Short mmCIF file of C-alpha atoms in Angstrom, two decimals:
data_model
loop_
_atom_site.label_atom_id
_atom_site.label_comp_id
_atom_site.label_asym_id
_atom_site.label_seq_id
_atom_site.Cartn_x
_atom_site.Cartn_y
_atom_site.Cartn_z
CA GLU A 262 -2.83 3.58 9.27
CA THR A 263 -0.59 2.98 11.93
CA GLY A 264 0.48 6.89 13.26
CA VAL A 265 4.13 6.10 12.63
CA THR A 266 5.61 8.19 9.66
CA GLN A 267 9.02 8.09 7.47
CA SER A 268 10.22 10.79 5.23
CA PRO A 269 11.10 11.39 2.63
CA THR A 270 9.16 9.27 0.81
CA HIS A 271 11.37 8.05 -2.00
CA LEU A 272 14.93 9.32 -2.81
CA ILE A 273 17.69 9.08 -5.53
CA LYS A 274 21.51 8.93 -4.61
CA THR A 275 24.44 7.53 -6.70
CA ARG A 276 26.99 5.74 -5.13
CA GLY A 277 29.85 6.53 -1.79
CA GLN A 278 26.84 9.15 -0.48
CA GLN A 279 25.72 9.69 2.65
CA VAL A 280 21.73 9.53 3.69
CA THR A 281 19.63 10.30 6.33
CA LEU A 282 16.04 8.63 6.46
CA ARG A 283 13.39 9.58 8.96
CA CYS A 284 10.71 7.47 11.49
CA SER A 285 8.65 9.24 13.20
CA SER A 286 6.09 7.75 15.91
CA GLN A 287 3.52 8.18 18.84
CA SER A 288 3.78 8.94 22.00
CA GLY A 289 4.65 5.80 24.40
CA HIS A 290 6.10 4.20 21.23
CA ASN A 291 9.71 4.16 23.16
CA THR A 292 11.41 1.02 21.27
CA VAL A 293 11.79 1.79 17.50
CA SER A 294 13.58 -1.52 14.82
CA TRP A 295 14.46 -0.27 11.25
CA TYR A 296 14.57 -2.92 8.14
CA GLN A 297 15.73 -2.78 5.09
CA GLN A 298 13.54 -4.53 2.04
CA ALA A 299 14.95 -5.64 -0.96
CA LEU A 300 12.73 -6.16 -3.37
CA GLY A 301 11.26 -9.49 -3.50
CA GLN A 302 12.18 -10.08 -0.01
CA GLY A 303 11.21 -10.05 3.58
CA PRO A 304 11.94 -7.02 5.41
CA GLN A 305 15.92 -7.55 7.22
CA PHE A 306 16.33 -6.32 10.99
CA ILE A 307 18.98 -3.87 10.34
CA PHE A 308 18.98 -2.78 14.35
CA GLN A 309 16.39 -1.51 17.21
CA TYR A 310 17.06 1.47 19.44
CA TYR A 311 14.94 1.80 22.86
CA ARG A 312 15.26 4.53 25.02
CA GLU A 313 17.75 5.92 22.91
CA GLU A 314 20.27 3.09 22.89
CA GLU A 315 20.74 0.81 20.07
CA ASN A 316 19.74 -2.26 21.54
CA GLY A 317 20.25 -5.08 19.25
CA ARG A 318 21.96 -5.28 15.64
CA GLY A 319 21.16 -7.06 12.64
CA ASN A 320 24.36 -8.43 9.58
CA PHE A 321 24.62 -4.64 8.83
CA PRO A 322 27.68 -3.08 8.21
CA PRO A 323 29.18 0.16 10.79
CA ARG A 324 28.14 2.53 8.22
CA PHE A 325 24.33 1.68 8.99
CA SER A 326 23.92 4.13 11.53
CA GLY A 327 21.12 5.05 13.85
CA LEU A 328 19.63 7.79 16.55
CA GLN A 329 16.42 8.02 18.76
CA PHE A 330 15.22 11.00 20.18
CA PRO A 331 13.12 11.03 23.10
CA ASN A 332 10.39 12.66 21.52
CA TYR A 333 10.10 9.27 19.71
CA SER A 334 11.83 9.80 16.31
CA SER A 335 14.24 8.54 14.79
CA GLU A 336 16.64 8.55 12.09
CA LEU A 337 18.64 5.56 9.73
CA ASN A 338 21.77 6.47 8.12
CA VAL A 339 23.81 5.19 5.87
CA ASN A 340 27.25 6.07 4.54
CA ALA A 341 28.94 5.56 1.74
CA LEU A 342 26.29 4.46 -0.49
CA GLU A 343 26.31 0.97 -2.21
CA LEU A 344 24.13 -0.08 -5.32
CA ASP A 345 23.23 -2.93 -3.19
CA ASP A 346 22.04 -0.20 -0.67
CA SER A 347 18.98 0.41 -3.40
CA ALA A 348 15.52 -1.09 -1.13
CA LEU A 349 12.59 0.40 1.29
CA TYR A 350 13.61 1.40 4.16
CA LEU A 351 11.21 0.23 6.86
CA CYS A 352 10.93 1.82 10.52
CA ALA A 353 8.86 0.14 13.55
CA THR A 354 7.87 1.12 16.39
CA GLU A 355 6.14 -0.49 19.84
CA LEU A 356 4.72 0.61 23.04
CA ALA A 357 6.01 -0.02 25.89
CA GLY A 358 5.35 -3.86 27.09
CA GLU A 359 3.09 -4.78 24.04
CA GLU A 360 5.64 -6.03 21.81
CA THR A 361 3.65 -5.59 18.80
CA GLN A 362 5.49 -3.42 15.91
CA TYR A 363 3.30 -0.64 13.78
CA PHE A 364 5.36 0.10 10.71
CA GLY A 365 5.42 3.36 8.40
CA PRO A 366 4.89 3.08 5.04
CA GLY A 367 8.77 2.91 4.41
CA THR A 368 11.57 4.83 2.55
CA ARG A 369 12.22 3.88 -0.97
CA LEU A 370 16.01 4.79 -2.02
CA LEU A 371 17.72 4.21 -5.02
CA VAL A 372 21.55 4.20 -5.20
CA LEU A 373 22.50 5.01 -8.75
CA ALA X 217 20.58 -18.74 13.55
CA GLN X 218 16.92 -17.90 13.39
CA SER X 219 15.00 -18.80 9.68
CA VAL X 220 11.85 -18.76 8.42
CA SER X 221 10.77 -20.07 5.57
CA GLN X 222 7.78 -19.51 3.63
CA HIS X 223 6.57 -22.06 0.91
CA ASN X 224 5.31 -19.99 -2.01
CA HIS X 225 5.94 -17.06 -3.51
CA HIS X 226 2.72 -16.86 -5.51
CA VAL X 227 -0.66 -18.32 -4.86
CA ILE X 228 -3.38 -17.30 -7.08
CA LEU X 229 -6.90 -18.24 -5.98
CA SER X 230 -10.56 -17.82 -6.45
CA GLU X 231 -12.85 -16.51 -4.33
CA ALA X 232 -14.62 -17.92 -1.71
CA ALA X 233 -11.78 -20.70 -2.31
CA SER X 234 -10.12 -21.62 0.97
CA LEU X 235 -6.44 -20.33 1.72
CA GLU X 236 -3.06 -22.01 3.30
CA LEU X 237 -0.27 -20.53 3.51
CA GLY X 238 2.23 -22.07 5.26
CA CYS X 239 5.41 -21.36 7.03
CA ASN X 240 7.91 -22.72 9.26
CA TYR X 241 10.49 -21.17 10.89
CA SER X 242 13.96 -23.01 13.02
CA TYR X 243 14.87 -21.28 16.15
CA GLY X 244 15.21 -24.04 19.68
CA GLY X 245 14.37 -21.39 22.40
CA THR X 246 10.85 -20.26 22.99
CA VAL X 247 8.62 -18.00 20.30
CA ASN X 248 6.31 -15.20 19.54
CA LEU X 249 5.49 -15.29 16.11
CA PHE X 250 3.76 -13.27 13.98
CA TRP X 251 1.86 -12.75 10.40
CA TYR X 252 1.45 -9.37 8.58
CA VAL X 253 0.23 -8.51 5.98
CA GLN X 254 0.69 -5.81 3.01
CA TYR X 255 -1.84 -4.79 0.87
CA PRO X 256 -0.60 -2.84 -2.49
CA GLY X 257 -0.08 0.54 -1.39
CA GLN X 258 -0.69 0.25 2.45
CA HIS X 259 1.33 -0.10 5.18
CA LEU X 260 3.01 -3.46 6.48
CA GLN X 261 0.23 -4.11 9.69
CA LEU X 262 -0.55 -7.00 11.60
CA LEU X 263 -2.60 -9.86 10.89
CA LEU X 264 -2.30 -11.95 14.30
CA LYS X 265 0.12 -12.96 16.60
CA TYR X 266 0.99 -16.15 18.24
CA PHE X 267 3.26 -15.11 22.44
CA SER X 268 1.43 -18.49 24.47
CA GLY X 269 -1.58 -20.12 25.25
CA ASP X 270 -4.43 -21.12 22.78
CA PRO X 271 -1.64 -22.90 19.72
CA LEU X 272 -4.92 -21.73 16.80
CA VAL X 273 -4.80 -17.70 17.36
CA LYS X 274 -7.87 -15.57 15.62
CA GLY X 275 -6.86 -12.14 13.39
CA ILE X 276 -8.49 -9.35 11.54
CA LYS X 277 -10.59 -10.15 8.29
CA GLY X 278 -11.30 -13.65 9.15
CA PHE X 279 -7.75 -15.11 9.33
CA GLU X 280 -6.54 -17.68 11.62
CA ALA X 281 -3.67 -19.62 12.39
CA GLU X 282 -2.20 -22.59 13.97
CA PHE X 283 0.99 -23.09 15.77
CA ILE X 284 2.30 -26.80 16.42
CA LYS X 285 5.04 -26.46 17.76
CA SER X 286 6.22 -29.65 17.22
CA LYS X 287 6.82 -28.83 13.54
CA PHE X 288 7.88 -25.44 14.51
CA SER X 289 4.95 -24.33 12.03
CA PHE X 290 2.65 -21.32 11.67
CA ASN X 291 0.20 -21.93 8.87
CA LEU X 292 -1.96 -19.21 7.70
CA ARG X 293 -5.80 -20.31 7.26
CA LYS X 294 -8.61 -18.96 5.87
CA PRO X 295 -11.82 -20.64 4.83
CA SER X 296 -13.17 -18.75 2.28
CA VAL X 297 -10.42 -15.71 0.43
CA GLN X 298 -12.68 -12.46 -1.09
CA TRP X 299 -10.75 -10.41 -3.78
CA SER X 300 -10.14 -7.82 -1.14
CA ASP X 301 -7.55 -10.46 0.14
CA THR X 302 -5.10 -9.73 -2.50
CA ALA X 303 -1.36 -8.63 -0.76
CA GLU X 304 1.57 -10.11 0.65
CA TYR X 305 1.66 -12.28 3.59
CA PHE X 306 4.46 -12.48 5.55
CA CYS X 307 5.07 -14.81 8.51
CA ALA X 308 7.77 -13.41 11.02
CA VAL X 309 9.18 -15.34 14.41
CA LYS X 310 11.19 -13.87 17.54
CA ALA X 311 12.60 -14.98 20.45
CA THR X 312 10.48 -14.34 23.18
CA GLY X 313 12.62 -11.49 25.28
CA GLY X 314 14.08 -10.87 22.17
CA PHE X 315 14.72 -7.88 19.79
CA LYS X 316 15.39 -9.49 16.48
CA THR X 317 12.23 -9.82 14.02
CA ILE X 318 12.60 -12.28 11.57
CA PHE X 319 11.02 -11.95 8.14
CA GLY X 320 10.01 -15.07 5.48
CA ALA X 321 10.41 -13.80 2.56
CA GLY X 322 6.69 -13.76 1.22
CA THR X 323 3.99 -15.42 -0.20
CA ARG X 324 2.53 -12.80 -3.04
CA LEU X 325 -1.40 -13.93 -3.41
CA PHE X 326 -4.16 -12.68 -6.18
CA VAL X 327 -7.47 -13.63 -5.77
CA LYS X 328 -9.20 -13.54 -8.97
CA ALA X 329 -13.07 -11.77 -9.21
#
């Protein structure tokens, strides 16, 4: 167990809708990264937050956005869902100064 | 741009066989290298990592990996696999001091009992 939890475990949305995925971690894990993992592929980096500010971003459009809160939880928001957004979404947190990521179990999103 | 290439998508071995999973990356600067494992129904978890120093790193469960800078490689090895090693293995790279970790596509290992 990594101490990183994600909710919901899975959900189904329709094209054009919006979704919010949540991640919680342990005290001191002040860096959180979000990844998209499509079937048969490795995780793709979406963005990273550090101390509630976006620290860097991968090749994802602006309709993917995030928030990080002082209580070490974070959100991934996706607007205007597309069929290709169907994937497993992972969050990974880092303890300050450790540079080692601890992954949550993921949220499996299906867009119809 | 950084990228990671894992040579095999699927590997099937019998118990006690030796394992080597290939990983090559492309990036011109200093990197941190990782191998992650995902057992069926479980989280991604860190197997081992290389930041600096001895290029031969040892991880959990008898796994080791060797960083060969001249070949941009970080291959994972285990002398004798067990049925419980059945899992998907991901190689990953991050520029030292950077924020973005790049993962390979993964290698699915199946060990026959």
